[in-house]
Tab-separated table of C-alpha atoms in Angstrom:
chain	number	residue	atom	x	y	z
A	12	UNK	CA	0.000	0.000	0.000
A	13	UNK	CA	1.726	3.165	-1.192
A	14	UNK	CA	1.721	6.268	0.998
A	15	UNK	CA	-0.956	8.066	-0.997
A	16	UNK	CA	-3.199	4.961	-0.968
A	17	UNK	CA	-2.670	4.577	2.782
A	18	UNK	CA	-3.764	8.190	3.219
A	19	UNK	CA	-7.019	7.482	1.396
A	20	UNK	CA	-7.577	4.301	3.430
A	21	UNK	CA	-6.988	6.137	6.686
A	22	UNK	CA	-9.346	8.956	5.702
A	23	UNK	CA	-12.061	6.382	4.986
A	24	UNK	CA	-11.649	4.535	8.289
A	25	UNK	CA	-10.669	7.383	10.599
A	26	UNK	CA	-14.168	7.886	12.045
A	27	UNK	CA	-14.586	10.858	14.425
A	28	UNK	CA	-15.406	9.821	17.982
A	29	UNK	CA	-16.019	11.561	21.300
A	30	UNK	CA	-15.145	8.360	23.174
A	31	UNK	CA	-11.666	7.716	21.760
A	32	UNK	CA	-8.832	10.274	21.299
A	33	UNK	CA	-7.483	10.804	17.792
A	34	UNK	CA	-4.094	9.458	18.927
A	35	UNK	CA	-5.564	6.060	19.880
A	36	UNK	CA	-7.686	5.757	16.750
A	37	UNK	CA	-4.822	6.558	14.383
A	38	UNK	CA	-2.415	4.259	16.234
A	39	UNK	CA	-4.868	1.325	16.069
A	40	UNK	CA	-5.600	1.883	12.375
A	41	UNK	CA	-1.932	1.888	11.330
A	42	UNK	CA	-1.245	-1.181	13.486
A	43	UNK	CA	-4.177	-2.910	11.821
A	44	UNK	CA	-2.888	-2.020	8.345
A	45	UNK	CA	0.515	-3.503	9.210
A	46	UNK	CA	-0.738	-6.651	10.966
A	47	UNK	CA	-3.305	-7.466	8.291
A	48	UNK	CA	-0.749	-7.056	5.532
A	49	UNK	CA	-2.229	-3.937	3.947
A	50	UNK	CA	1.133	-2.268	4.558
A	51	UNK	CA	3.988	-4.440	3.325
A	52	UNK	CA	7.464	-4.430	4.833
A	53	UNK	CA	9.413	-1.499	3.471
A	54	UNK	CA	6.344	0.585	2.652
A	55	UNK	CA	6.794	4.262	3.342
A	56	UNK	CA	4.277	6.075	5.570
A	57	UNK	CA	3.033	9.553	4.601
A	58	UNK	CA	4.873	12.482	6.107
A	59	UNK	CA	3.510	13.638	9.451
A	60	UNK	CA	2.677	17.040	7.989
A	61	UNK	CA	0.718	15.616	5.031
A	62	UNK	CA	-1.167	13.015	7.089
A	63	UNK	CA	-2.135	15.550	9.750
A	64	UNK	CA	-3.530	17.882	7.094
A	65	UNK	CA	-5.469	15.095	5.347
A	66	UNK	CA	-7.049	13.798	8.588
A	67	UNK	CA	-7.671	17.243	10.068
A	68	UNK	CA	-5.719	16.571	13.267
A	69	UNK	CA	-2.681	18.122	14.934
A	70	UNK	CA	0.738	17.236	13.524
A	71	UNK	CA	1.955	16.511	17.073
A	72	UNK	CA	-0.661	13.757	17.263
A	73	UNK	CA	0.766	12.055	14.169
A	74	UNK	CA	4.316	12.517	15.490
A	75	UNK	CA	3.353	10.805	18.759
A	76	UNK	CA	1.770	7.892	16.864
A	77	UNK	CA	4.836	7.430	14.656
A	78	UNK	CA	7.144	7.575	17.704
A	79	UNK	CA	5.036	4.952	19.499
A	80	UNK	CA	5.041	2.684	16.433
A	81	UNK	CA	8.837	3.026	16.200
A	82	UNK	CA	9.307	2.190	19.892
A	83	UNK	CA	7.201	-0.951	19.498
A	84	UNK	CA	9.059	-2.084	16.384
A	85	UNK	CA	6.335	-1.604	13.813
A	86	UNK	CA	8.230	1.036	11.827
A	87	UNK	CA	11.729	2.358	11.367
A	88	UNK	CA	12.056	6.123	11.373
A	89	UNK	CA	14.962	8.425	10.746
A	90	UNK	CA	15.217	12.196	10.590
A	91	UNK	CA	15.131	13.325	6.976
A	92	UNK	CA	14.711	9.859	5.448
A	93	UNK	CA	11.077	9.010	6.157
A	94	UNK	CA	9.224	6.340	8.120
A	95	UNK	CA	9.123	2.760	6.794
A	96	UNK	CA	7.284	-0.405	7.870
A	97	UNK	CA	9.452	-3.055	9.516
A	98	UNK	CA	9.255	-6.708	8.458
A	99	UNK	CA	7.454	-8.116	11.486
A	100	UNK	CA	5.093	-10.636	9.902
A	101	UNK	CA	7.489	-13.590	10.270
A	102	UNK	CA	7.040	-13.162	14.031
A	103	UNK	CA	3.276	-13.549	13.721
A	104	UNK	CA	3.256	-17.080	12.347
A	105	UNK	CA	5.278	-19.531	14.418
A	106	UNK	CA	5.615	-23.097	13.088
A	107	UNK	CA	3.310	-25.731	14.631
A	108	UNK	CA	4.541	-27.086	17.956
A	109	UNK	CA	6.238	-30.470	17.806
A	110	UNK	CA	4.739	-33.372	19.733
A	111	UNK	CA	5.473	-32.959	23.409
A	112	UNK	CA	5.900	-29.199	23.160
A	113	UNK	CA	3.431	-26.742	24.610
A	114	UNK	CA	1.650	-24.790	21.895
A	115	UNK	CA	1.689	-21.015	22.380
A	116	UNK	CA	-1.480	-19.612	23.931
A	117	UNK	CA	-3.189	-16.747	22.171
A	118	UNK	CA	-4.639	-14.698	25.024
A	119	UNK	CA	-6.734	-12.690	22.578
A	120	UNK	CA	-8.321	-15.619	20.735
A	121	UNK	CA	-12.092	-16.007	21.028
A	122	UNK	CA	-12.781	-19.724	21.684
A	123	UNK	CA	-16.367	-19.490	20.499
A	124	UNK	CA	-16.495	-23.259	19.979
A	125	UNK	CA	-16.023	-23.723	23.744
A	126	UNK	CA	-19.107	-21.697	24.641
A	127	UNK	CA	-22.464	-23.242	25.466
A	128	UNK	CA	-25.158	-23.302	22.798
A	129	UNK	CA	-26.914	-20.346	24.374
A	130	UNK	CA	-23.560	-18.584	24.775
A	131	UNK	CA	-22.832	-18.984	21.073
A	132	UNK	CA	-26.331	-17.754	20.279
A	133	UNK	CA	-25.746	-14.680	22.438
A	134	UNK	CA	-22.392	-13.651	20.965
A	135	UNK	CA	-23.679	-14.215	17.440
A	136	UNK	CA	-26.482	-11.675	17.890
A	137	UNK	CA	-24.854	-8.847	19.835
A	138	UNK	CA	-26.436	-5.455	19.365
A	139	UNK	CA	-24.549	-3.126	21.718
A	140	UNK	CA	-22.366	-0.286	20.460
A	141	UNK	CA	-19.251	1.308	21.912
A	142	UNK	CA	-20.445	4.595	20.427
A	143	UNK	CA	-22.750	6.122	23.043
A	144	UNK	CA	-22.994	9.789	22.175
A	145	UNK	CA	-23.873	12.261	19.481
A	146	UNK	CA	-26.134	12.346	16.459
A	147	UNK	CA	-28.021	10.132	15.965
A	148	UNK	CA	-27.448	7.479	18.638
A	149	UNK	CA	-30.943	6.352	19.743
A	150	UNK	CA	-31.998	5.869	23.343
A	151	UNK	CA	-29.277	8.035	24.850
A	152	UNK	CA	-30.009	11.226	26.835
A	153	UNK	CA	-27.697	14.207	26.786
A	154	UNK	CA	-25.483	13.624	29.816
A	155	UNK	CA	-24.266	17.213	29.479
A	156	UNK	CA	-27.643	18.187	30.926
A	157	UNK	CA	-27.003	16.239	34.137
A	158	UNK	CA	-27.630	18.517	37.191
A	159	UNK	CA	-24.092	18.151	38.454
A	160	UNK	CA	-24.068	21.007	40.961
A	161	UNK	CA	-27.234	19.873	42.708
A	162	UNK	CA	-26.105	16.260	42.722
A	163	UNK	CA	-22.669	17.174	44.101
A	164	UNK	CA	-24.172	19.296	46.860
A	165	UNK	CA	-26.386	16.439	48.040
A	166	UNK	CA	-23.561	13.937	47.740
A	167	UNK	CA	-21.195	16.114	49.789
A	168	UNK	CA	-23.879	16.404	52.442
A	169	UNK	CA	-24.145	12.618	52.607
A	170	UNK	CA	-20.386	12.169	52.900
A	171	UNK	CA	-20.140	14.734	55.703
A	172	UNK	CA	-22.773	12.842	57.682
A	173	UNK	CA	-20.402	9.894	58.196
A	174	UNK	CA	-21.899	7.389	55.761
A	175	UNK	CA	-20.480	4.157	57.146
A	176	UNK	CA	-23.744	2.252	56.700
A	177	UNK	CA	-23.816	3.315	53.046
A	178	UNK	CA	-20.436	1.688	52.380
A	179	UNK	CA	-21.642	-1.860	53.022
A	180	UNK	CA	-23.655	-4.268	50.889
A	181	UNK	CA	-27.245	-3.201	50.425
A	182	UNK	CA	-30.022	-4.927	52.390
A	183	UNK	CA	-32.430	-7.186	50.536
A	184	UNK	CA	-34.447	-5.085	48.113
A	185	UNK	CA	-32.083	-2.118	48.299
A	186	UNK	CA	-31.747	1.142	50.214
A	187	UNK	CA	-35.029	1.683	52.069
A	188	UNK	CA	-35.448	5.478	51.696
A	189	UNK	CA	-34.889	5.221	47.930
A	190	UNK	CA	-37.465	2.419	47.610
A	191	UNK	CA	-39.967	4.646	49.405
A	192	UNK	CA	-39.091	7.680	47.278
A	193	UNK	CA	-39.526	5.656	44.064
A	194	UNK	CA	-42.844	4.227	45.251
A	195	UNK	CA	-44.147	7.728	46.009
A	196	UNK	CA	-42.820	9.157	42.739
A	197	UNK	CA	-44.277	6.401	40.550
A	198	UNK	CA	-47.614	6.683	42.298
A	199	UNK	CA	-47.875	10.367	41.448
A	200	UNK	CA	-46.505	10.395	37.880
A	201	UNK	CA	-47.294	6.908	36.523
A	202	UNK	CA	-50.274	5.752	38.658
A	203	UNK	CA	-48.237	2.768	39.843
A	204	UNK	CA	-49.766	1.199	42.944
A	205	UNK	CA	-47.109	-0.075	45.327
A	206	UNK	CA	-45.543	-0.012	48.739
A	207	UNK	CA	-41.840	0.488	49.319
A	208	UNK	CA	-41.508	-3.259	49.995
A	209	UNK	CA	-42.662	-4.006	46.431
A	210	UNK	CA	-39.840	-1.909	44.946
A	211	UNK	CA	-36.692	-3.975	44.339
A	212	UNK	CA	-33.571	-2.073	43.328
A	213	UNK	CA	-31.564	-3.263	40.310
A	214	UNK	CA	-28.733	-1.919	38.176
A	215	UNK	CA	-31.118	-1.274	35.299
A	216	UNK	CA	-33.961	-2.746	33.270
A	217	UNK	CA	-31.677	-5.460	31.872
A	218	UNK	CA	-31.078	-6.840	35.345
A	219	UNK	CA	-34.782	-6.542	36.147
A	220	UNK	CA	-35.684	-8.675	33.129
A	221	UNK	CA	-32.919	-11.131	33.984
A	222	UNK	CA	-34.131	-11.731	37.545
A	223	UNK	CA	-37.759	-11.949	36.384
A	224	UNK	CA	-36.814	-14.612	33.838
A	225	UNK	CA	-34.856	-16.545	36.462
A	226	UNK	CA	-37.598	-16.531	39.090
A	227	UNK	CA	-40.706	-16.848	36.924
A	228	UNK	CA	-39.612	-19.090	34.042
A	229	UNK	CA	-37.915	-22.434	33.521
A	230	UNK	CA	-35.694	-23.233	30.515
A	231	UNK	CA	-37.893	-24.032	27.549
A	232	UNK	CA	-40.819	-21.896	28.728
A	233	UNK	CA	-42.503	-19.649	26.174
A	234	UNK	CA	-42.146	-15.873	26.333
A	235	UNK	CA	-43.998	-13.444	24.106
A	236	UNK	CA	-41.968	-10.480	22.886
A	237	UNK	CA	-43.038	-7.651	20.636
A	238	UNK	CA	-42.141	-7.800	16.942
A	239	UNK	CA	-40.025	-5.770	16.371
A	240	UNK	CA	-38.386	-5.594	19.795
A	241	UNK	CA	-35.356	-4.220	21.577
A	242	UNK	CA	-32.450	-6.581	20.893
A	243	UNK	CA	-31.329	-6.460	24.544
A	244	UNK	CA	-34.603	-8.027	25.700
A	245	UNK	CA	-34.381	-10.800	23.114
A	246	UNK	CA	-30.793	-11.657	23.995
A	247	UNK	CA	-31.443	-11.678	27.735
A	248	UNK	CA	-34.334	-14.079	27.364
A	249	UNK	CA	-32.767	-16.429	24.838
A	250	UNK	CA	-29.590	-16.638	26.931
A	251	UNK	CA	-31.812	-17.854	29.781
A	252	UNK	CA	-32.905	-20.797	27.642
A	253	UNK	CA	-36.415	-19.482	26.989
A	254	UNK	CA	-38.400	-19.942	23.774
A	255	UNK	CA	-39.293	-16.582	22.285
A	256	UNK	CA	-42.449	-16.088	20.237
A	257	UNK	CA	-42.498	-12.738	18.362
A	258	UNK	CA	-45.954	-11.111	18.404
A	259	UNK	CA	-46.568	-8.422	15.812
A	260	UNK	CA	-47.163	-4.815	16.841
A	261	UNK	CA	-49.742	-2.728	14.990
A	262	UNK	CA	-50.922	0.839	15.519
A	263	UNK	CA	-52.513	-0.109	18.870
A	264	UNK	CA	-49.720	-2.246	20.262
A	265	UNK	CA	-49.076	-5.953	20.602
A	266	UNK	CA	-51.711	-8.097	18.876
A	267	UNK	CA	-51.541	-11.891	19.330
A	268	UNK	CA	-53.512	-13.990	16.861
A	269	UNK	CA	-55.837	-16.878	17.678
A	270	UNK	CA	-53.157	-19.519	17.207
A	271	UNK	CA	-50.817	-17.659	19.539
A	272	UNK	CA	-53.452	-17.102	22.210
A	273	UNK	CA	-54.231	-20.828	22.122
A	274	UNK	CA	-50.697	-21.537	23.433
A	275	UNK	CA	-50.364	-19.340	26.530
A	276	UNK	CA	-46.875	-18.099	27.396
A	277	UNK	CA	-45.329	-18.056	30.824
A	278	UNK	CA	-44.268	-14.404	30.448
A	279	UNK	CA	-45.187	-11.459	28.190
A	280	UNK	CA	-42.670	-8.604	27.838
A	281	UNK	CA	-44.123	-5.333	26.525
A	282	UNK	CA	-43.367	-1.603	26.438
A	283	UNK	CA	-46.922	-0.208	26.343
A	284	UNK	CA	-46.119	3.459	26.941
A	285	UNK	CA	-43.618	3.769	24.086
A	286	UNK	CA	-42.904	0.593	22.153
A	287	UNK	CA	-39.274	0.178	21.198
A	288	UNK	CA	-38.356	0.747	18.441
A	289	UNK	CA	-41.594	1.758	16.651
A	290	UNK	CA	-42.798	4.247	19.282
A	291	UNK	CA	-46.361	2.847	19.347
A	292	UNK	CA	-48.484	3.729	22.396
A	293	UNK	CA	-50.668	0.782	23.354
A	294	UNK	CA	-54.363	1.651	23.218
A	295	UNK	CA	-56.592	1.405	26.259
A	296	UNK	CA	-58.599	-1.416	24.683
A	297	UNK	CA	-55.451	-3.403	23.934
A	298	UNK	CA	-54.244	-2.912	27.510
A	299	UNK	CA	-57.490	-4.318	28.910
A	300	UNK	CA	-57.254	-7.230	26.479
A	301	UNK	CA	-53.735	-8.066	27.629
A	302	UNK	CA	-54.587	-7.833	31.328
A	303	UNK	CA	-57.697	-9.991	30.911
A	304	UNK	CA	-55.714	-12.604	28.991
A	305	UNK	CA	-52.948	-12.740	31.635
A	306	UNK	CA	-55.546	-13.199	34.370
A	307	UNK	CA	-57.347	-15.972	32.462
A	308	UNK	CA	-54.257	-18.042	31.637
A	309	UNK	CA	-52.244	-17.111	34.779
A	310	UNK	CA	-49.201	-15.788	32.951
A	311	UNK	CA	-47.026	-12.847	33.949
A	312	UNK	CA	-46.567	-9.484	32.214
A	313	UNK	CA	-43.334	-7.520	32.479
A	314	UNK	CA	-43.974	-3.844	31.692
A	315	UNK	CA	-40.856	-2.115	30.385
A	316	UNK	CA	-41.443	1.593	31.078
A	317	UNK	CA	-38.051	2.809	29.950
A	318	UNK	CA	-38.760	6.414	28.854
A	319	UNK	CA	-42.394	7.276	29.608
A	320	UNK	CA	-41.406	10.660	31.089
A	321	UNK	CA	-40.707	12.105	27.637
A	322	UNK	CA	-44.018	12.842	25.908
A	323	UNK	CA	-44.505	15.847	23.672
A	324	UNK	CA	-47.820	15.766	21.794
A	325	UNK	CA	-50.063	13.787	24.113
A	326	UNK	CA	-50.824	13.095	27.744
A	327	UNK	CA	-49.528	9.716	28.924
A	328	UNK	CA	-51.867	6.872	29.744
A	329	UNK	CA	-51.423	5.387	33.191
A	330	UNK	CA	-49.105	2.439	33.583
A	331	UNK	CA	-50.305	-1.070	32.826
A	332	UNK	CA	-49.421	-1.962	36.406
A	333	UNK	CA	-51.777	0.713	37.705
A	334	UNK	CA	-54.658	-0.945	35.823
A	335	UNK	CA	-53.817	-4.461	37.006
A	336	UNK	CA	-56.372	-5.869	39.465
A	337	UNK	CA	-55.100	-9.468	39.414
A	338	UNK	CA	-51.481	-8.897	40.458
A	339	UNK	CA	-49.960	-10.242	37.227
A	340	UNK	CA	-47.807	-7.226	36.192
A	341	UNK	CA	-44.186	-6.502	37.073
A	342	UNK	CA	-43.131	-2.922	36.338
A	343	UNK	CA	-39.507	-2.255	35.295
A	344	UNK	CA	-37.920	1.178	35.130
A	345	UNK	CA	-34.610	2.973	35.527
A	346	UNK	CA	-32.971	6.397	35.677
A	347	UNK	CA	-30.842	5.805	32.582
A	348	UNK	CA	-32.988	8.038	30.375
A	349	UNK	CA	-34.082	10.639	32.926
A	350	UNK	CA	-30.634	11.241	34.463
A	351	UNK	CA	-27.824	9.246	32.831
A	352	UNK	CA	-27.009	5.614	31.969
A	353	UNK	CA	-23.810	5.682	34.004
A	354	UNK	CA	-25.707	5.756	37.308
A	355	UNK	CA	-26.756	2.119	36.765
A	356	UNK	CA	-29.835	2.478	38.966
A	357	UNK	CA	-33.055	0.690	38.084
A	358	UNK	CA	-35.951	-0.929	39.852
A	359	UNK	CA	-38.679	-3.537	39.637
A	360	UNK	CA	-42.103	-3.087	41.174
A	361	UNK	CA	-43.389	-6.595	41.781
A	362	UNK	CA	-46.719	-7.933	43.091
A	363	UNK	CA	-46.842	-8.126	46.872
A	364	UNK	CA	-46.788	-11.931	46.815
A	365	UNK	CA	-43.428	-11.899	44.990
A	366	UNK	CA	-41.756	-9.061	46.898
A	367	UNK	CA	-39.726	-11.093	49.399
A	368	UNK	CA	-38.608	-13.681	46.866
A	369	UNK	CA	-37.381	-11.019	44.439
A	370	UNK	CA	-35.671	-8.884	47.091
A	371	UNK	CA	-33.871	-11.854	48.615
A	372	UNK	CA	-32.869	-13.302	45.228
A	373	UNK	CA	-31.358	-10.051	43.964
A	374	UNK	CA	-29.315	-9.824	47.176
A	375	UNK	CA	-28.218	-13.452	46.827
A	376	UNK	CA	-27.310	-13.383	43.129
A	377	UNK	CA	-25.872	-9.918	42.622
A	378	UNK	CA	-24.694	-8.713	46.083
A	379	UNK	CA	-25.992	-5.214	45.477
A	380	UNK	CA	-24.303	-2.119	46.904
A	381	UNK	CA	-23.899	1.405	45.509
A	382	UNK	CA	-25.868	2.763	48.473
A	383	UNK	CA	-24.162	6.152	48.463
A	384	UNK	CA	-25.560	6.786	44.985
A	385	UNK	CA	-28.932	5.475	46.160
A	386	UNK	CA	-28.919	7.797	49.171
A	387	UNK	CA	-28.136	10.809	46.999
A	388	UNK	CA	-30.844	9.813	44.524
A	389	UNK	CA	-33.399	9.392	47.303
A	390	UNK	CA	-32.815	12.981	48.472
A	391	UNK	CA	-32.721	14.178	44.862
A	392	UNK	CA	-36.208	12.748	44.287
A	393	UNK	CA	-37.715	13.792	47.636
A	394	UNK	CA	-36.533	17.390	47.291
A	395	UNK	CA	-38.194	17.721	43.867
A	396	UNK	CA	-35.017	17.954	41.786
A	397	UNK	CA	-35.881	14.980	39.583
A	398	UNK	CA	-39.221	16.444	38.521
A	399	UNK	CA	-37.608	19.819	37.805
A	400	UNK	CA	-34.830	18.208	35.803
A	401	UNK	CA	-37.278	16.177	33.702
A	402	UNK	CA	-39.369	19.248	32.908
A	403	UNK	CA	-36.267	21.126	31.804
A	404	UNK	CA	-34.759	18.441	29.571
A	405	UNK	CA	-38.173	17.572	28.132
A	406	UNK	CA	-38.314	21.101	26.705
A	407	UNK	CA	-34.791	20.750	25.325
A	408	UNK	CA	-35.527	17.387	23.729
A	409	UNK	CA	-38.752	18.708	22.202
A	410	UNK	CA	-36.739	21.484	20.510
A	411	UNK	CA	-34.226	18.960	19.200
A	412	UNK	CA	-36.984	16.684	17.929
A	413	UNK	CA	-38.546	19.630	16.070
A	414	UNK	CA	-35.156	20.528	14.593
A	415	UNK	CA	-34.602	16.982	13.320
A	416	UNK	CA	-38.080	16.786	11.762
A	417	UNK	CA	-37.471	20.163	10.094
A	418	UNK	CA	-34.200	18.875	8.622
A	419	UNK	CA	-35.889	15.710	7.348
A	420	UNK	CA	-38.580	17.769	5.604
A	421	UNK	CA	-36.019	20.214	4.213
A	422	UNK	CA	-34.102	17.412	2.532
A	423	UNK	CA	-36.854	14.960	1.619
A	424	UNK	CA	-40.175	16.797	1.875
A	425	UNK	CA	-42.939	14.256	2.389
A	426	UNK	CA	-41.185	11.529	0.394
A	427	UNK	CA	-40.120	9.638	3.532
A	428	UNK	CA	-42.429	8.861	6.457
A	429	UNK	CA	-41.458	9.837	9.989
A	430	UNK	CA	-42.735	7.422	12.648
A	431	UNK	CA	-42.989	7.504	16.442
A	432	UNK	CA	-42.548	11.227	17.022
A	433	UNK	CA	-44.989	11.640	19.917
A	434	UNK	CA	-42.666	10.500	22.681
A	435	UNK	CA	-39.267	9.177	23.655
A	436	UNK	CA	-35.727	10.043	22.648
A	437	UNK	CA	-35.743	8.903	19.019
A	438	UNK	CA	-37.887	8.756	15.911
A	439	UNK	CA	-37.873	6.481	12.879
A	440	UNK	CA	-37.194	7.638	9.352
A	441	UNK	CA	-38.882	5.044	7.141
A	442	UNK	CA	-37.069	4.025	3.962
A	443	UNK	CA	-38.642	2.675	0.769
A	444	UNK	CA	-39.015	-1.073	0.345
A	445	UNK	CA	-35.955	-2.546	-1.252
A	446	UNK	CA	-33.489	-0.210	0.456
A	447	UNK	CA	-30.993	-2.081	2.634
A	448	UNK	CA	-31.001	-0.003	5.816
A	449	UNK	CA	-27.961	-1.847	7.188
A	450	UNK	CA	-25.885	-0.533	4.273
A	451	UNK	CA	-27.135	2.997	4.922
A	452	UNK	CA	-26.078	2.644	8.564
A	453	UNK	CA	-22.655	1.336	7.532
A	454	UNK	CA	-22.006	4.150	5.072
A	455	UNK	CA	-23.247	6.797	7.535
A	456	UNK	CA	-20.907	5.498	10.231
A	457	UNK	CA	-17.956	5.826	7.849
A	458	UNK	CA	-18.957	9.483	7.545
A	459	UNK	CA	-19.047	9.895	11.330
A	460	UNK	CA	-22.830	9.672	11.791
A	461	UNK	CA	-24.266	6.893	13.932
A	462	UNK	CA	-27.766	5.460	13.562
A	463	UNK	CA	-29.414	2.039	13.749
A	464	UNK	CA	-31.204	-0.039	11.143
A	465	UNK	CA	-34.866	-0.748	11.913
A	466	UNK	CA	-34.742	-4.111	10.163
A	467	UNK	CA	-32.269	-5.483	12.724
A	468	UNK	CA	-34.901	-5.272	15.462
A	469	UNK	CA	-37.074	-7.884	13.764
A	470	UNK	CA	-36.840	-11.581	14.554
A	471	UNK	CA	-38.438	-12.475	11.232
A	472	UNK	CA	-36.264	-10.474	8.844
A	473	UNK	CA	-38.394	-11.332	5.800
A	474	UNK	CA	-41.197	-9.194	7.294
A	475	UNK	CA	-38.931	-6.360	8.434
A	476	UNK	CA	-39.542	-2.755	7.466
A	477	UNK	CA	-36.485	-0.755	6.377
A	478	UNK	CA	-35.806	2.421	8.272
A	479	UNK	CA	-33.407	4.333	10.496
A	480	UNK	CA	-33.648	4.989	14.228
A	481	UNK	CA	-32.562	8.582	14.763
A	482	UNK	CA	-31.868	9.647	18.322
A	483	UNK	CA	-32.166	13.374	18.884
A	484	UNK	CA	-31.825	13.798	22.655
A	485	UNK	CA	-28.037	13.586	22.749
A	486	UNK	CA	-27.320	16.297	20.168
A	487	UNK	CA	-28.033	20.011	20.113
A	488	UNK	CA	-29.677	21.670	17.075
A	489	UNK	CA	-26.232	22.988	16.129
A	490	UNK	CA	-24.990	19.398	16.051
A	491	UNK	CA	-28.093	17.923	14.433
A	492	UNK	CA	-28.116	20.109	11.304
A	493	UNK	CA	-24.655	19.296	9.878
A	494	UNK	CA	-24.971	15.642	10.933
A	495	UNK	CA	-28.237	15.288	9.064
A	496	UNK	CA	-26.774	17.007	6.005
A	497	UNK	CA	-24.212	14.187	5.943
A	498	UNK	CA	-26.815	11.498	6.574
A	499	UNK	CA	-29.098	12.892	3.864
A	500	UNK	CA	-26.291	12.554	1.306
A	501	UNK	CA	-25.799	8.923	2.317
A	502	UNK	CA	-29.535	8.175	2.136
A	503	UNK	CA	-29.817	9.943	-1.190
A	504	UNK	CA	-27.375	7.524	-2.766
A	505	UNK	CA	-29.828	4.677	-2.071
A	506	UNK	CA	-33.066	6.340	-3.174
């Protein structure tokens, strides 16, 4: 790979990122080019001045990368004579070990064949991303809006009080004052009916679903999930050995057919307030249908209420749990969307009959702690700061949503449908049938714009709708406009 070709290759793969410094990204890319053979021994690297100008980074950054590569033996550099790739590939392929000799161990190898069947299934369908910020990452709030001063003031107050009890493992169910604060808060804003004893603290909705699957289902049991559905829910349940049945979602929510209703599940997982990813709000009639069915067949419903606080064009319906008269609904929530994902604070509200079993099991399996954070959050809620914060960021997110919709209309008019705009932290830009949304996502990422393909949320890919999930909460209007200009160019190439 000649120097000028390497420059083009680096420009194509050098994706901007807030999570990784330019130094690290450039270093890893050049190492990759050498190790994979794209750069042959003796190939000359571009000059530091030229490469810095082409990538739009500081020359000192390129100098540091070249120095590091030279120290580690990847390149040979000399003042005034350029930087050349060393011949290191003979060191990468040792001959097979003779009988009786110990074969070298590759610490970085991924022995997928040694995993269990469900382990292999899990790693083959991963959906997480290391990119967790910016336009248009869906489901991520703007952590820059976090009320740091207020939080720090409360936290300092807790530390000054001599918090020795907060530095131990949490009691079963979690920190008592926070359980009470959450019970009171949910009762007022989501019509959830509970006592503090029914609130079980978790590290997030994922852990809530995991413990519900462990305690309510046996391997091989049937679980209904929405189609399409959040990939994290699917992977959690399948890794527990459960049989997933995808139930289609229409304009009113989940809608099981006769054949599906004839084979009752053990558990139904739904997001009635804002279905993910489509954004559908389950109708009142469909909610009553689901509750009546669960009561008749004695199955459980897990209500995933992940971002119900963010509604813009409509008043929220009460929670499914608040309508439940038979005690069949478990309500899962967290503070990942309202405050920030890094807190890792979530909760389950379980029927009274299950409260002790769930509280004790979470303590047994996960050895919960983090009580200092829980104590700060309890005061934060009780003193009204959470409600104030939500009102403030809801206005900000509404402005960003309006900006994104305006940009979509400016570029595409009414040619592309926009779905799920009433609530949440993302919307869906529908694409015409025949467009491969995964290729659009790939090309956008190479241009520094992150989004997700709607089709990947479907279990039955042949019935999937193409589209893009566009998160708007984590980017300001000043960031949204140029990012969507880039995305529009990518989309345009496929229309």
